[in-house]
PDB file of C-alpha atoms in Angstrom:
ATOM      1  CA  MET A 212      72.423 103.200  77.084  1.00 86.00           C
ATOM      2  CA  GLN A 213      74.418 102.442  73.341  1.00 92.00           C
ATOM      3  CA  VAL A 214      76.945 105.263  74.625  1.00 94.00           C
ATOM      4  CA  ARG A 215      77.470 104.095  78.344  1.00 94.00           C
ATOM      5  CA  ARG A 216      78.444 100.715  76.990  1.00 94.00           C
ATOM      6  CA  GLU A 217      80.360 102.461  74.103  1.00 94.00           C
ATOM      7  CA  VAL A 218      82.813 103.889  76.388  1.00 95.00           C
ATOM      8  CA  LEU A 219      82.488 101.728  79.664  1.00 95.00           C
ATOM      9  CA  GLY A 220      82.360  98.689  77.686  1.00 94.00           C
ATOM     10  CA  ASP A 221      78.639  95.764  77.846  1.00 95.00           C
ATOM     11  CA  VAL A 222      80.816  94.049  81.253  1.00 95.00           C
ATOM     12  CA  HIS A 223      80.687  96.653  83.310  1.00 93.00           C
ATOM     13  CA  VAL A 224      77.581  98.124  82.166  1.00 94.00           C
ATOM     14  CA  ASP A 225      75.659  94.564  82.662  1.00 95.00           C
ATOM     15  CA  ALA A 226      77.499  94.131  86.161  1.00 95.00           C
ATOM     16  CA  ALA A 227      75.815  97.874  87.076  1.00 94.00           C
ATOM     17  CA  VAL A 228      72.295  96.688  85.684  1.00 94.00           C
ATOM     18  CA  ALA A 229      71.919  93.704  87.072  1.00 96.00           C
ATOM     19  CA  ALA A 230      73.386  95.082  90.811  1.00 96.00           C
ATOM     20  CA  THR A 231      70.020  97.603  90.137  1.00 97.00           C
ATOM     21  CA  THR A 232      67.779  97.563  93.158  1.00 97.00           C
ATOM     22  CA  PRO A 233      64.145  99.386  93.715  1.00 97.00           C
ATOM     23  CA  LEU A 234      66.818 101.600  95.778  1.00 98.00           C
ATOM     24  CA  ASP A 235      69.481 103.190  92.452  1.00 97.00           C
ATOM     25  CA  ALA A 236      66.719 102.476  90.029  1.00 97.00           C
ATOM     26  CA  PRO A 237      65.380 106.262  89.887  1.00 97.00           C
ATOM     27  CA  PHE A 238      69.883 106.762  90.079  1.00 96.00           C
ATOM     28  CA  GLN A 239      70.791 104.678  87.397  1.00 94.00           C
ATOM     29  CA  ASP A 240      68.246 105.801  85.327  1.00 95.00           C
ATOM     30  CA  TYR A 241      69.002 109.754  86.377  1.00 96.00           C
ATOM     31  CA  ILE A 242      73.199 108.631  85.057  1.00 94.00           C
ATOM     32  CA  THR A 243      72.390 107.232  81.845  1.00 93.00           C
ATOM     33  CA  GLY A 244      70.143 109.792  80.873  1.00 94.00           C
ATOM     34  CA  ALA A 245      72.161 112.670  82.015  1.00 96.00           C
ATOM     35  CA  ALA A 246      75.693 111.965  81.406  1.00 95.00           C
ATOM     36  CA  TRP A 247      75.740 109.514  78.824  1.00 95.00           C
ATOM     37  CA  SER A 248      72.930 110.584  76.595  1.00 93.00           C
ATOM     38  CA  ASP A 249      72.257 114.343  77.396  1.00 96.00           C
ATOM     39  CA  VAL A 250      76.281 115.402  77.342  1.00 96.00           C
ATOM     40  CA  TRP A 251      78.389 112.062  76.091  1.00 96.00           C
ATOM     41  CA  GLY A 252      75.858 111.861  73.582  1.00 94.00           C
ATOM     42  CA  ARG A 253      76.457 115.874  72.231  1.00 95.00           C
ATOM     43  CA  ASP A 254      78.108 116.641  68.869  1.00 95.00           C
ATOM     44  CA  GLY A 255      80.054 119.504  70.580  1.00 97.00           C
ATOM     45  CA  LEU A 256      83.217 117.767  72.275  1.00 98.00           C
ATOM     46  CA  ASP A 257      84.782 114.169  70.488  1.00 97.00           C
ATOM     47  CA  ARG A 258      85.070 111.110  73.039  1.00 97.00           C
ATOM     48  CA  PRO A 259      88.967 112.059  73.539  1.00 98.00           C
ATOM     49  CA  THR A 260      88.265 115.203  74.859  1.00 98.00           C
ATOM     50  CA  ARG A 261      85.001 114.162  76.844  1.00 98.00           C
ATOM     51  CA  SER A 262      87.074 111.410  78.390  1.00 98.00           C
ATOM     52  CA  LEU A 263      90.401 113.388  78.993  1.00 98.00           C
ATOM     53  CA  LEU A 264      87.649 116.236  80.699  1.00 98.00           C
ATOM     54  CA  THR A 265      86.283 113.138  82.715  1.00 98.00           C
ATOM     55  CA  LEU A 266      88.879 112.487  84.292  1.00 99.00           C
ATOM     56  CA  VAL A 267      90.560 115.735  84.963  1.00 98.00           C
ATOM     57  CA  LEU A 268      87.373 116.281  87.158  1.00 98.00           C
ATOM     58  CA  LEU A 269      87.521 113.397  88.586  1.00 98.00           C
ATOM     59  CA  ALA A 270      91.296 113.852  89.466  1.00 98.00           C
ATOM     60  CA  ALA A 271      90.833 117.314  90.523  1.00 98.00           C
ATOM     61  CA  LEU A 272      87.655 115.847  93.139  1.00 98.00           C
ATOM     62  CA  GLY A 273      89.679 112.903  94.219  1.00 97.00           C
ATOM     63  CA  HIS A 274      86.792 110.747  93.308  1.00 98.00           C
ATOM     64  CA  GLU A 275      89.762 107.446  92.767  1.00 98.00           C
ATOM     65  CA  ARG A 276      87.359 104.508  91.909  1.00 96.00           C
ATOM     66  CA  GLU A 277      85.280 106.567  89.187  1.00 97.00           C
ATOM     67  CA  PHE A 278      88.705 108.120  87.608  1.00 98.00           C
ATOM     68  CA  GLU A 279      89.929 104.310  87.702  1.00 97.00           C
ATOM     69  CA  MET A 280      87.112 103.529  85.545  1.00 96.00           C
ATOM     70  CA  HIS A 281      87.594 106.239  83.613  1.00 97.00           C
ATOM     71  CA  LEU A 282      90.864 105.374  83.028  1.00 97.00           C
ATOM     72  CA  ARG A 283      89.982 102.187  81.655  1.00 95.00           C
ATOM     73  CA  ALA A 284      86.700 103.231  79.423  1.00 96.00           C
ATOM     74  CA  ALA A 285      89.495 105.628  77.960  1.00 96.00           C
ATOM     75  CA  ARG A 286      90.508 102.809  76.296  1.00 94.00           C
ATOM     76  CA  ASN A 287      87.582 102.513  74.229  1.00 95.00           C
ATOM     77  CA  THR A 288      87.385 106.564  73.660  1.00 96.00           C
ATOM     78  CA  GLY A 289      90.629 106.608  71.826  1.00 96.00           C
ATOM     79  CA  ALA A 290      92.317 109.285  75.054  1.00 97.00           C
ATOM     80  CA  THR A 291      96.146 107.483  75.241  1.00 96.00           C
ATOM     81  CA  PRO A 292      97.693 107.589  78.138  1.00 96.00           C
ATOM     82  CA  GLU A 293      99.829 110.494  76.756  1.00 96.00           C
ATOM     83  CA  GLN A 294      97.289 113.016  76.726  1.00 97.00           C
ATOM     84  CA  ILE A 295      96.255 111.784  79.651  1.00 98.00           C
ATOM     85  CA  ALA A 296      99.092 112.484  81.203  1.00 97.00           C
ATOM     86  CA  GLU A 297      99.286 115.845  79.814  1.00 98.00           C
ATOM     87  CA  ALA A 298      95.963 116.549  81.072  1.00 98.00           C
ATOM     88  CA  LEU A 299      97.077 115.473  85.045  1.00 98.00           C
ATOM     89  CA  LEU A 300      99.713 118.037  84.567  1.00 98.00           C
ATOM     90  CA  HIS A 301      97.166 120.362  84.483  1.00 97.00           C
ATOM     91  CA  VAL A 302      96.020 118.325  87.467  1.00 98.00           C
ATOM     92  CA  ALA A 303      98.751 119.028  89.669  1.00 98.00           C
ATOM     93  CA  VAL A 304      98.393 122.551  88.797  1.00 98.00           C
ATOM     94  CA  TYR A 305      95.317 123.887  89.507  1.00 98.00           C
ATOM     95  CA  ALA A 306      94.159 121.398  91.394  1.00 97.00           C
ATOM     96  CA  GLY A 307      97.044 120.147  93.097  1.00 98.00           C
ATOM     97  CA  VAL A 308      99.915 117.440  93.412  1.00 98.00           C
ATOM     98  CA  PRO A 309      98.332 115.487  95.651  1.00 98.00           C
ATOM     99  CA  ALA A 310      95.106 114.743  93.010  1.00 97.00           C
ATOM    100  CA  ALA A 311      97.740 114.667  90.312  1.00 98.00           C
ATOM    101  CA  ASN A 312     100.118 112.534  91.708  1.00 98.00           C
ATOM    102  CA  THR A 313      96.921 110.108  93.036  1.00 97.00           C
ATOM    103  CA  ALA A 314      95.999 110.011  89.328  1.00 98.00           C
ATOM    104  CA  PHE A 315      99.583 109.328  88.093  1.00 97.00           C
ATOM    105  CA  ALA A 316      99.849 106.134  90.136  1.00 97.00           C
ATOM    106  CA  ALA A 317      96.612 105.087  88.880  1.00 97.00           C
ATOM    107  CA  LEU A 318      97.462 105.655  85.297  1.00 97.00           C
ATOM    108  CA  LYS A 319     100.644 104.255  85.567  1.00 97.00           C
ATOM    109  CA  ARG A 320      99.035 101.013  87.055  1.00 96.00           C
ATOM    110  CA  GLU A 321      96.631 101.095  84.059  1.00 95.00           C
ATOM    111  CA  TYR A 322      98.882 101.633  81.721  1.00 94.00           C
ATOM    112  CA  GLY A 323     102.223 100.010  82.999  1.00 88.00           C
ATOM    113  CA  GLY A 324     104.907 102.290  84.090  1.00 75.00           C
ATOM    114  CA  ASP A 325     104.739 102.041  87.735  1.00 59.00           C
ATOM    115  CA  PRO A 326     107.477  99.784  88.668  1.00 56.00           C
ATOM    116  CA  ARG A 327     106.177  98.685  91.775  1.00 55.00           C
ATOM    117  CA  THR A 328     103.008  97.377  89.497  1.00 50.00           C
ATOM    118  CA  GLU A 329     105.979  95.580  87.316  1.00 50.00           C
ATOM    119  CA  ALA A 330     107.674  94.061  89.782  1.00 49.00           C
ATOM    120  CA  VAL A 331     105.152  92.120  91.234  1.00 48.00           C
ATOM    121  CA  GLN A 332     104.183  90.737  87.704  1.00 51.00           C
ATOM    122  CA  ARG A 333     107.297  89.861  87.603  1.00 47.00           C
ATOM    123  CA  GLU A 334     107.294  87.991  90.411  1.00 54.00           C
ATOM    124  CA  GLU A 335     103.954  86.185  90.054  1.00 52.00           C
ATOM    125  CA  SER A 336     105.297  85.143  86.549  1.00 53.00           C
ATOM    126  CA  SER A 337     108.559  83.460  88.104  1.00 52.00           C
TER     127      SER A 337
END
């Protein structure tokens, strides 16, 4: 659970734990052990690299909600927006431009640089 908290943050993990029911408790136990202990807890790759790999896979598979969650988590892993953008170029070539386009839009929303988001923010602050 420690690695999960370090990567996703206490707020996210506490919300996931609080929302756990008897129906999904085994699933929560499984992902905490398999993903966060058995994989993220290994020494073979550093956290920024694991974060980039996770983002690339989620983008390629079209898992937008999980991708956005891991974009936020990338702030805790040390993966930079520039590194994420480089990784998304690989998504475009190997998994398709639409998948990368969707991921780049989320990246711009999370880290800035999306003119649509910036226009809305300017309107709200006026």
